[in-house]
Amino acid sequence: MDPLPSDKHPLVAADDRADPVSQRPTRVRVDLDALTHNLHALRAHAGVPVMAVVKANAYGHGLVPVALHLQAQGVEQLGVAFLEEGVALRRAGVHLPILVMGGIFGPQAAQLISEDLEITVSSLDKLRQVEAAAEALGRKATVHLKIDTGMERIGVHSYHAGPFIEAAVASRWCTVKGVYSHLACADDPASPMTRQQLEKFLEACAHFDRLGAPMPIRHIANSGGVLHFPETHLDLVRPGIALYGVLPDPASQATVDLRPVMSLVSQVVYFKVVPAGHPVSYGATWAPGADTRVVTIPMGYGDGFPRSLSSRGEVLIRGQRHPIVGRICMDQFMADLGPQGTAYNEDAVVLIGRQNGQHIRCEDVALSAGTIPYEILVGLNTRIPREYVGGDRTA
Ligand SMILES: *Cc1c(COP(=O)(O)O)cnc(C)c1O
């Protein structure tokens, strides 16, 4: 297949450094060297091949640039949620094995096969649909069988796995490359659920031995599994958020040296003094007790910067932390420098990342916003240009 240029695909936020229309100072900066470091650190820790999870625009980091970088770094496999994400990767010239992890609809089976995407088969019905499509195309499908061990999302219950595995093994039109499950509580190192799920999964896998069939690649570990439960590493690990240098949960432990890949930066667009008692922003929910210096930053919930950070979040300017004050608007928000704070128009503002030794982590932002780090990362939408630093940009 002739790869189309990646910047032609609408899912892709291309590297816009050369794009004269994108002069927005607000940007997501993606550190490709940190991504490389995390890939190698996670692989060394797990000691098995890595399926890098790049669904949801690579957790907001940019699907195609991240996938191409990981491919150049020798990652073994990619995982996405949906058919469309897999197709976008193929069009961009990604030749790695790609597993579509979401449940499939029958009519998608033919396209999954012809795009050379690996299919999650999560029920006997879906197995039959994939077989029918493969037979019609005269081309075998590569499938991973999904076993439900406690998530109750998709997959055949582990206690009903026998006939399902038997049918898949007997299939003339499906090659069973993998068998997998998903952990519900692995972000919490203290949860007993993970070991119970692993036990159920291994019991289901034993059906392959019972049938005298070769054992396919067994995988169950998400980031939490990789970080906290070595016994879940099995034959392949599927880290998502950890690859981007972010911990899945405040309860998670940094058992691997991970580097944050994403920074979120902007610049001061306006400076003023707000007199005591004069409220700031929609709803007039916040007003200073004394005259204070307030700056405006050109980013808002229209970019996916959560409105729940209104009067709760912080920003870094000139190496100082300053609180976000008043409601976050669609395209702008305000931060209070205090009566003595200094800032000038165009000063660099950091929303996520480091500045002069200070650090606002994605995890901190998520706590302030009352959500999880995942939602912060994937929420940053394509109105924010992505800028890629590090890596081999000449390749
Ligand atoms: C999203 C996802 C992952 C990655 O999860 P993280 O917690 O980000 O590591 C792994 N496996 C499946 C099936 C997923 O849906």
Short mmCIF file of C-alpha atoms and ligand atoms in Angstrom, two decimals:
data_model
loop_
_atom_site.label_atom_id
_atom_site.label_comp_id
_atom_site.label_asym_id
_atom_site.label_seq_id
_atom_site.Cartn_x
_atom_site.Cartn_y
_atom_site.Cartn_z
CA MET A 1 0.00 0.00 0.00
CA ASP A 2 1.25 3.47 -0.86
CA PRO A 3 1.20 5.51 2.34
CA LEU A 4 -0.57 8.84 2.06
CA PRO A 5 1.15 11.81 3.67
CA SER A 6 0.20 11.94 7.36
CA ASP A 7 -0.81 15.61 7.27
CA LYS A 8 -3.71 14.79 4.97
CA HIS A 9 -5.62 12.89 7.60
CA PRO A 10 -8.12 14.77 9.78
CA LEU A 11 -7.34 12.68 12.88
CA VAL A 12 -3.82 13.99 12.79
CA ALA A 13 -2.63 17.13 14.46
CA ALA A 14 0.49 17.53 12.36
CA ASP A 15 3.72 19.08 13.51
CA ASP A 16 2.90 22.66 12.64
CA ARG A 17 6.23 24.38 13.11
CA ALA A 18 6.31 25.22 9.42
CA ASP A 19 2.64 26.18 9.26
CA PRO A 20 2.22 29.98 8.98
CA VAL A 21 -1.48 29.88 9.94
CA SER A 22 -0.74 28.30 13.29
CA GLN A 23 0.95 31.04 15.28
CA ARG A 24 -0.93 30.16 18.43
CA PRO A 25 1.33 30.44 21.45
CA THR A 26 -0.82 27.88 23.24
CA ARG A 27 0.58 24.49 22.40
CA VAL A 28 1.04 20.93 23.46
CA ARG A 29 4.77 20.20 23.40
CA VAL A 30 5.62 16.54 22.95
CA ASP A 31 9.09 15.42 24.04
CA LEU A 32 9.91 12.46 21.80
CA ASP A 33 13.10 11.68 23.72
CA ALA A 34 11.03 11.24 26.89
CA LEU A 35 8.74 8.90 24.94
CA THR A 36 11.76 6.85 23.81
CA HIS A 37 13.06 6.73 27.36
CA ASN A 38 9.71 5.52 28.72
CA LEU A 39 9.37 2.84 26.04
CA HIS A 40 12.79 1.41 26.85
CA ALA A 41 12.29 1.74 30.62
CA LEU A 42 8.93 -0.07 30.53
CA ARG A 43 10.23 -2.78 28.23
CA ALA A 44 13.31 -3.34 30.42
CA HIS A 45 11.10 -3.48 33.52
CA ALA A 46 8.61 -5.94 32.01
CA GLY A 47 11.19 -8.00 30.10
CA VAL A 48 8.66 -8.78 27.35
CA PRO A 49 7.57 -7.10 24.09
CA VAL A 50 5.45 -3.95 24.27
CA MET A 51 2.15 -3.17 22.59
CA ALA A 52 2.15 0.64 22.78
CA VAL A 53 -1.39 1.91 23.24
CA VAL A 54 -1.94 4.96 21.01
CA LYS A 55 -5.73 5.25 21.08
CA ALA A 56 -7.47 8.61 21.55
CA ASN A 57 -4.91 10.58 19.52
CA ALA A 58 -2.10 8.86 21.44
CA TYR A 59 -3.56 10.12 24.72
CA GLY A 60 -3.63 13.61 23.23
CA HIS A 61 -0.01 13.52 22.02
CA GLY A 62 -0.84 13.08 18.31
CA LEU A 63 -1.66 9.66 16.87
CA VAL A 64 0.52 9.55 13.77
CA PRO A 65 3.67 11.37 14.95
CA VAL A 66 3.72 9.27 18.13
CA ALA A 67 3.14 6.01 16.27
CA LEU A 68 5.80 6.77 13.66
CA HIS A 69 8.27 7.64 16.40
CA LEU A 70 7.53 4.46 18.34
CA GLN A 71 7.85 2.44 15.15
CA ALA A 72 11.27 4.01 14.50
CA GLN A 73 12.24 3.12 18.08
CA GLY A 74 11.45 -0.53 17.52
CA VAL A 75 8.22 -1.00 19.45
CA GLU A 76 6.82 -4.46 18.71
CA GLN A 77 3.13 -3.65 18.27
CA LEU A 78 0.52 -0.88 18.54
CA GLY A 79 -2.92 -0.95 20.13
CA VAL A 80 -5.84 1.32 19.24
CA ALA A 81 -9.49 1.39 20.27
CA PHE A 82 -11.25 1.77 16.93
CA LEU A 83 -11.04 0.73 13.29
CA GLU A 84 -10.67 4.37 12.19
CA GLU A 85 -7.56 4.82 14.29
CA GLY A 86 -5.99 1.74 12.75
CA VAL A 87 -6.83 2.92 9.24
CA ALA A 88 -5.27 6.34 9.96
CA LEU A 89 -2.07 4.59 11.04
CA ARG A 90 -1.94 2.41 7.93
CA ARG A 91 -2.47 5.47 5.69
CA ALA A 92 0.42 7.18 7.49
CA GLY A 93 2.78 4.34 6.67
CA VAL A 94 2.72 2.39 9.93
CA HIS A 95 3.52 -1.23 9.08
CA LEU A 96 3.65 -2.62 12.63
CA PRO A 97 1.05 -5.09 13.82
CA ILE A 98 -1.93 -3.09 15.13
CA LEU A 99 -4.58 -4.55 17.42
CA VAL A 100 -7.99 -2.88 17.44
CA MET A 101 -8.95 -3.45 21.08
CA GLY A 102 -12.55 -2.25 21.01
CA GLY A 103 -15.57 -4.39 20.28
CA ILE A 104 -16.20 -4.67 16.56
CA PHE A 105 -19.38 -4.41 14.55
CA GLY A 106 -19.92 -7.22 12.06
CA PRO A 107 -19.87 -4.98 8.96
CA GLN A 108 -16.41 -3.68 9.98
CA ALA A 109 -14.82 -7.12 9.78
CA ALA A 110 -14.04 -6.97 6.06
CA GLN A 111 -12.27 -3.63 6.34
CA LEU A 112 -10.33 -4.72 9.41
CA ILE A 113 -9.02 -7.69 7.46
CA SER A 114 -8.21 -5.81 4.28
CA GLU A 115 -6.40 -3.05 6.24
CA ASP A 116 -4.33 -5.79 7.89
CA LEU A 117 -5.55 -4.86 11.37
CA GLU A 118 -5.64 -7.44 14.15
CA ILE A 119 -9.16 -7.99 15.42
CA THR A 120 -10.47 -8.37 18.95
CA VAL A 121 -12.93 -11.26 18.90
CA SER A 122 -15.05 -10.87 22.01
CA SER A 123 -17.89 -13.38 21.47
CA LEU A 124 -18.80 -16.46 19.49
CA ASP A 125 -21.10 -14.36 17.28
CA LYS A 126 -18.32 -11.98 16.42
CA LEU A 127 -16.03 -14.91 15.69
CA ARG A 128 -18.59 -16.13 13.15
CA GLN A 129 -18.86 -12.64 11.60
CA VAL A 130 -15.09 -12.38 11.23
CA GLU A 131 -14.90 -15.88 9.76
CA ALA A 132 -17.60 -15.06 7.21
CA ALA A 133 -15.84 -11.86 6.16
CA ALA A 134 -12.49 -13.63 5.91
CA GLU A 135 -13.94 -16.41 3.79
CA ALA A 136 -15.63 -13.90 1.48
CA LEU A 137 -12.31 -12.09 1.02
CA GLY A 138 -10.38 -15.33 0.72
CA ARG A 139 -7.95 -13.97 3.32
CA LYS A 140 -7.40 -15.17 6.88
CA ALA A 141 -8.11 -12.81 9.77
CA THR A 142 -5.62 -12.37 12.61
CA VAL A 143 -7.48 -12.28 15.90
CA HIS A 144 -6.95 -11.89 19.63
CA LEU A 145 -9.59 -13.57 21.79
CA LYS A 146 -10.96 -11.34 24.54
CA ILE A 147 -11.68 -12.99 27.87
CA ASP A 148 -13.64 -11.10 30.53
CA THR A 149 -12.13 -11.72 33.96
CA GLY A 150 -14.02 -9.10 35.93
CA MET A 151 -14.31 -5.87 33.95
CA GLU A 152 -17.76 -6.77 32.53
CA ARG A 153 -17.05 -4.63 29.46
CA ILE A 154 -16.40 -6.85 26.44
CA GLY A 155 -15.20 -10.41 26.20
CA VAL A 156 -16.39 -13.92 26.90
CA HIS A 157 -16.67 -14.62 30.63
CA SER A 158 -13.68 -16.69 31.74
CA TYR A 159 -16.07 -19.32 33.12
CA HIS A 160 -17.53 -19.79 29.61
CA ALA A 161 -14.23 -19.60 27.73
CA GLY A 162 -13.90 -23.32 26.84
CA PRO A 163 -16.30 -23.58 23.88
CA PHE A 164 -15.26 -20.12 22.64
CA ILE A 165 -11.58 -21.00 22.54
CA GLU A 166 -12.37 -24.36 20.98
CA ALA A 167 -14.34 -22.72 18.16
CA ALA A 168 -11.60 -20.16 17.52
CA VAL A 169 -8.84 -22.76 17.47
CA ALA A 170 -10.89 -24.86 15.01
CA SER A 171 -11.57 -21.90 12.73
CA ARG A 172 -10.23 -22.22 9.19
CA TRP A 173 -10.43 -18.48 8.59
CA CYS A 174 -9.02 -17.05 11.83
CA THR A 175 -5.45 -17.20 13.06
CA VAL A 176 -5.51 -16.90 16.84
CA LYS A 177 -2.45 -14.75 17.47
CA GLY A 178 -3.37 -13.63 20.97
CA VAL A 179 -5.61 -14.13 23.95
CA TYR A 180 -6.15 -11.30 26.38
CA SER A 181 -8.06 -9.71 29.19
CA HIS A 182 -8.18 -6.30 30.85
CA LEU A 183 -7.47 -5.38 34.47
CA ALA A 184 -10.02 -3.25 36.32
CA CYS A 185 -8.01 -2.23 39.41
CA ALA A 186 -4.31 -2.48 38.53
CA ASP A 187 -3.72 1.23 39.16
CA ASP A 188 -4.08 0.41 42.87
CA PRO A 189 -1.15 -1.73 44.05
CA ALA A 190 -3.17 -2.80 47.11
CA SER A 191 -6.22 -4.14 45.28
CA PRO A 192 -6.69 -7.94 45.49
CA MET A 193 -8.77 -7.85 42.30
CA THR A 194 -5.76 -7.99 39.97
CA ARG A 195 -4.50 -11.36 41.20
CA GLN A 196 -8.02 -12.78 41.03
CA GLN A 197 -8.38 -11.59 37.45
CA LEU A 198 -5.00 -13.03 36.52
CA GLU A 199 -5.94 -16.39 38.01
CA LYS A 200 -9.20 -16.50 36.02
CA PHE A 201 -7.33 -15.51 32.88
CA LEU A 202 -4.71 -18.24 33.25
CA GLU A 203 -7.46 -20.80 33.88
CA ALA A 204 -9.09 -19.75 30.61
CA CYS A 205 -5.74 -19.95 28.78
CA ALA A 206 -5.37 -23.53 30.00
CA HIS A 207 -8.07 -24.51 27.47
CA PHE A 208 -5.45 -24.16 24.72
CA ASP A 209 -3.31 -26.81 26.42
CA ARG A 210 -6.34 -29.01 27.00
CA LEU A 211 -7.14 -28.78 23.27
CA GLY A 212 -3.55 -29.52 22.34
CA ALA A 213 -3.46 -26.16 20.55
CA PRO A 214 -0.40 -23.87 20.55
CA MET A 215 -0.57 -21.18 23.23
CA PRO A 216 -1.09 -17.76 21.59
CA ILE A 217 0.42 -14.57 22.98
CA ARG A 218 -1.16 -13.99 26.41
CA HIS A 219 -1.53 -10.37 27.54
CA ILE A 220 -3.36 -8.65 30.38
CA ALA A 221 -1.13 -5.86 31.79
CA ASN A 222 -2.09 -2.20 31.29
CA SER A 223 0.11 0.50 32.83
CA GLY A 224 -1.00 -0.39 36.34
CA GLY A 225 -0.19 -4.04 35.71
CA VAL A 226 3.22 -3.17 34.29
CA LEU A 227 4.07 -0.91 37.23
CA HIS A 228 2.66 -2.88 40.16
CA PHE A 229 2.08 -6.55 39.26
CA PRO A 230 5.08 -8.30 37.64
CA GLU A 231 3.16 -11.60 37.49
CA THR A 232 0.77 -9.99 34.98
CA HIS A 233 3.49 -9.25 32.40
CA LEU A 234 3.07 -12.68 30.73
CA ASP A 235 4.05 -12.60 27.00
CA LEU A 236 3.34 -8.95 26.14
CA VAL A 237 2.40 -5.76 28.01
CA ARG A 238 -0.02 -3.03 26.87
CA PRO A 239 1.00 0.24 28.55
CA GLY A 240 -0.82 3.39 27.59
CA ILE A 241 -0.57 6.24 30.07
CA ALA A 242 2.79 5.13 31.53
CA LEU A 243 4.35 5.37 28.09
CA TYR A 244 3.49 9.06 28.20
CA GLY A 245 5.21 9.39 31.57
CA VAL A 246 2.06 9.80 33.64
CA LEU A 247 0.89 7.57 36.50
CA PRO A 248 -2.62 6.09 36.19
CA ASP A 249 -3.78 7.08 39.67
CA PRO A 250 -2.62 9.00 42.76
CA ALA A 251 -2.35 5.59 44.48
CA SER A 252 0.10 4.37 41.80
CA GLN A 253 3.77 3.93 42.54
CA ALA A 254 6.54 5.10 40.24
CA THR A 255 8.29 1.70 40.15
CA VAL A 256 9.77 2.67 36.77
CA ASP A 257 11.65 5.91 36.07
CA LEU A 258 9.17 7.65 33.77
CA ARG A 259 9.51 11.08 32.17
CA PRO A 260 6.46 13.23 31.35
CA VAL A 261 6.18 13.49 27.57
CA MET A 262 3.64 16.32 27.38
CA SER A 263 3.93 19.95 28.38
CA LEU A 264 1.09 22.41 27.93
CA VAL A 265 2.28 25.97 27.43
CA SER A 266 0.94 29.38 26.50
CA GLN A 267 1.79 33.07 26.81
CA VAL A 268 0.35 36.02 28.69
CA VAL A 269 -1.92 37.96 26.35
CA TYR A 270 -3.12 40.69 28.75
CA PHE A 271 -2.11 42.31 32.02
CA LYS A 272 -4.14 44.57 34.31
CA VAL A 273 -4.75 45.63 37.88
CA VAL A 274 -8.10 44.52 39.27
CA PRO A 275 -9.30 46.75 42.10
CA ALA A 276 -10.40 45.24 45.43
CA GLY A 277 -13.90 43.80 45.25
CA HIS A 278 -14.13 43.81 41.45
CA PRO A 279 -15.15 40.31 40.32
CA VAL A 280 -13.37 38.42 37.58
CA SER A 281 -14.98 36.43 34.73
CA TYR A 282 -18.43 34.89 34.12
CA GLY A 283 -20.74 34.59 37.07
CA ALA A 284 -18.63 37.03 39.11
CA THR A 285 -17.61 34.13 41.34
CA TRP A 286 -14.24 35.52 42.50
CA ALA A 287 -13.09 38.98 43.50
CA PRO A 288 -9.82 40.11 45.10
CA GLY A 289 -9.80 41.39 48.68
CA ALA A 290 -7.19 43.98 47.75
CA ASP A 291 -6.01 45.52 44.49
CA THR A 292 -4.18 42.81 42.59
CA ARG A 293 -2.43 42.12 39.31
CA VAL A 294 -4.23 39.75 36.99
CA VAL A 295 -3.13 38.26 33.68
CA THR A 296 -5.20 36.68 30.92
CA ILE A 297 -4.10 33.49 29.17
CA PRO A 298 -5.51 32.61 25.73
CA MET A 299 -6.77 29.08 26.34
CA GLY A 300 -10.01 27.70 27.70
CA TYR A 301 -12.43 24.86 27.87
CA GLY A 302 -12.84 25.17 24.10
CA ASP A 303 -9.36 23.66 23.95
CA GLY A 304 -10.27 20.97 26.42
CA PHE A 305 -8.69 22.79 29.36
CA PRO A 306 -11.14 21.73 32.05
CA ARG A 307 -13.60 24.33 33.30
CA SER A 308 -13.51 22.56 36.66
CA LEU A 309 -10.11 24.23 37.22
CA SER A 310 -11.97 27.55 37.68
CA SER A 311 -10.49 29.15 40.85
CA ARG A 312 -8.74 25.82 41.56
CA GLY A 313 -5.85 25.31 39.16
CA GLU A 314 -2.42 26.94 39.04
CA VAL A 315 -0.07 28.23 36.36
CA LEU A 316 3.67 28.91 36.27
CA ILE A 317 4.89 32.32 35.11
CA ARG A 318 8.50 33.44 35.63
CA GLY A 319 9.03 30.37 37.77
CA GLN A 320 6.25 31.30 40.23
CA ARG A 321 2.99 29.49 40.92
CA HIS A 322 -0.12 31.61 40.52
CA PRO A 323 -3.74 30.59 41.07
CA ILE A 324 -6.34 30.53 38.31
CA VAL A 325 -9.08 32.94 39.39
CA GLY A 326 -12.71 33.12 38.31
CA ARG A 327 -14.37 30.88 35.81
CA ILE A 328 -12.42 29.48 32.89
CA CYS A 329 -14.01 30.77 29.66
CA MET A 330 -14.14 28.99 26.32
CA ASP A 331 -10.98 30.65 24.98
CA GLN A 332 -9.38 32.53 27.88
CA PHE A 333 -8.85 32.46 31.62
CA MET A 334 -7.31 34.65 34.29
CA ALA A 335 -4.57 34.09 36.87
CA ASP A 336 -3.84 36.23 39.95
CA LEU A 337 -0.24 37.40 40.35
CA GLY A 338 -0.96 39.05 43.69
CA PRO A 339 -0.32 42.73 44.51
CA GLN A 340 3.44 42.47 43.83
CA GLY A 341 3.59 39.80 41.10
CA THR A 342 5.35 40.55 37.86
CA ALA A 343 4.51 39.46 34.35
CA TYR A 344 4.59 41.02 30.92
CA ASN A 345 2.62 40.36 27.80
CA GLU A 346 4.09 37.38 25.95
CA ASP A 347 5.67 35.90 29.09
CA ALA A 348 5.74 32.11 28.91
CA VAL A 349 3.00 30.35 30.87
CA VAL A 350 3.20 26.66 31.82
CA LEU A 351 -0.02 24.78 32.55
CA ILE A 352 1.53 21.32 32.57
CA GLY A 353 5.29 20.91 32.78
CA ARG A 354 8.39 22.56 34.24
CA GLN A 355 9.56 26.12 34.50
CA ASN A 356 12.63 27.32 36.46
CA GLY A 357 12.61 24.32 38.78
CA GLN A 358 8.87 24.43 39.42
CA HIS A 359 6.76 21.57 38.09
CA ILE A 360 3.02 21.20 37.51
CA ARG A 361 2.36 17.55 36.75
CA CYS A 362 -0.59 16.25 34.77
CA GLU A 363 -1.45 14.26 37.90
CA ASP A 364 -1.69 17.55 39.92
CA VAL A 365 -3.94 19.12 37.32
CA ALA A 366 -6.20 16.06 37.38
CA LEU A 367 -6.51 16.19 41.18
CA SER A 368 -7.39 19.91 41.08
CA ALA A 369 -9.92 19.27 38.31
CA GLY A 370 -11.50 16.37 40.20
CA THR A 371 -10.70 13.84 37.50
CA ILE A 372 -8.04 11.34 36.40
CA PRO A 373 -4.89 12.16 34.42
CA TYR A 374 -6.24 10.25 31.40
CA GLU A 375 -9.11 12.67 30.97
CA ILE A 376 -6.81 15.69 31.14
CA LEU A 377 -4.49 14.32 28.43
CA VAL A 378 -7.10 13.09 25.96
CA GLY A 379 -9.33 16.11 26.56
CA LEU A 380 -6.81 18.55 25.05
CA ASN A 381 -8.28 18.82 21.60
CA THR A 382 -6.94 19.46 18.13
CA ARG A 383 -7.47 23.23 18.36
CA ILE A 384 -4.18 23.21 20.26
CA PRO A 385 -1.24 22.73 17.89
CA ARG A 386 1.16 19.91 18.76
CA GLU A 387 4.87 20.66 18.67
CA TYR A 388 7.39 17.81 18.60
CA VAL A 389 10.80 18.21 20.16
CA GLY A 390 13.67 15.72 20.35
CA GLY A 391 13.70 12.47 18.44
CA ASP A 392 15.29 12.15 15.06
CA ARG A 393 13.39 14.86 13.19
CA THR A 394 15.44 14.42 10.02
CA ALA A 395 14.38 10.79 9.50
C1 LIG B 1 -6.60 1.69 27.14
C2 LIG B 1 -6.23 0.28 27.26
C3 LIG B 1 -4.94 -0.08 27.70
C4 LIG B 1 -3.94 0.92 28.22
O1 LIG B 1 -4.35 1.36 29.50
P1 LIG B 1 -3.42 2.28 30.41
O2 LIG B 1 -4.09 2.28 31.72
O3 LIG B 1 -3.40 3.62 29.76
O4 LIG B 1 -2.07 1.65 30.42
C5 LIG B 1 -4.60 -1.41 27.66
N1 LIG B 1 -5.50 -2.36 27.25
C6 LIG B 1 -6.75 -2.03 26.85
C7 LIG B 1 -7.68 -3.11 26.42
C8 LIG B 1 -7.16 -0.71 26.86
O5 LIG B 1 -8.41 -0.40 26.48
#
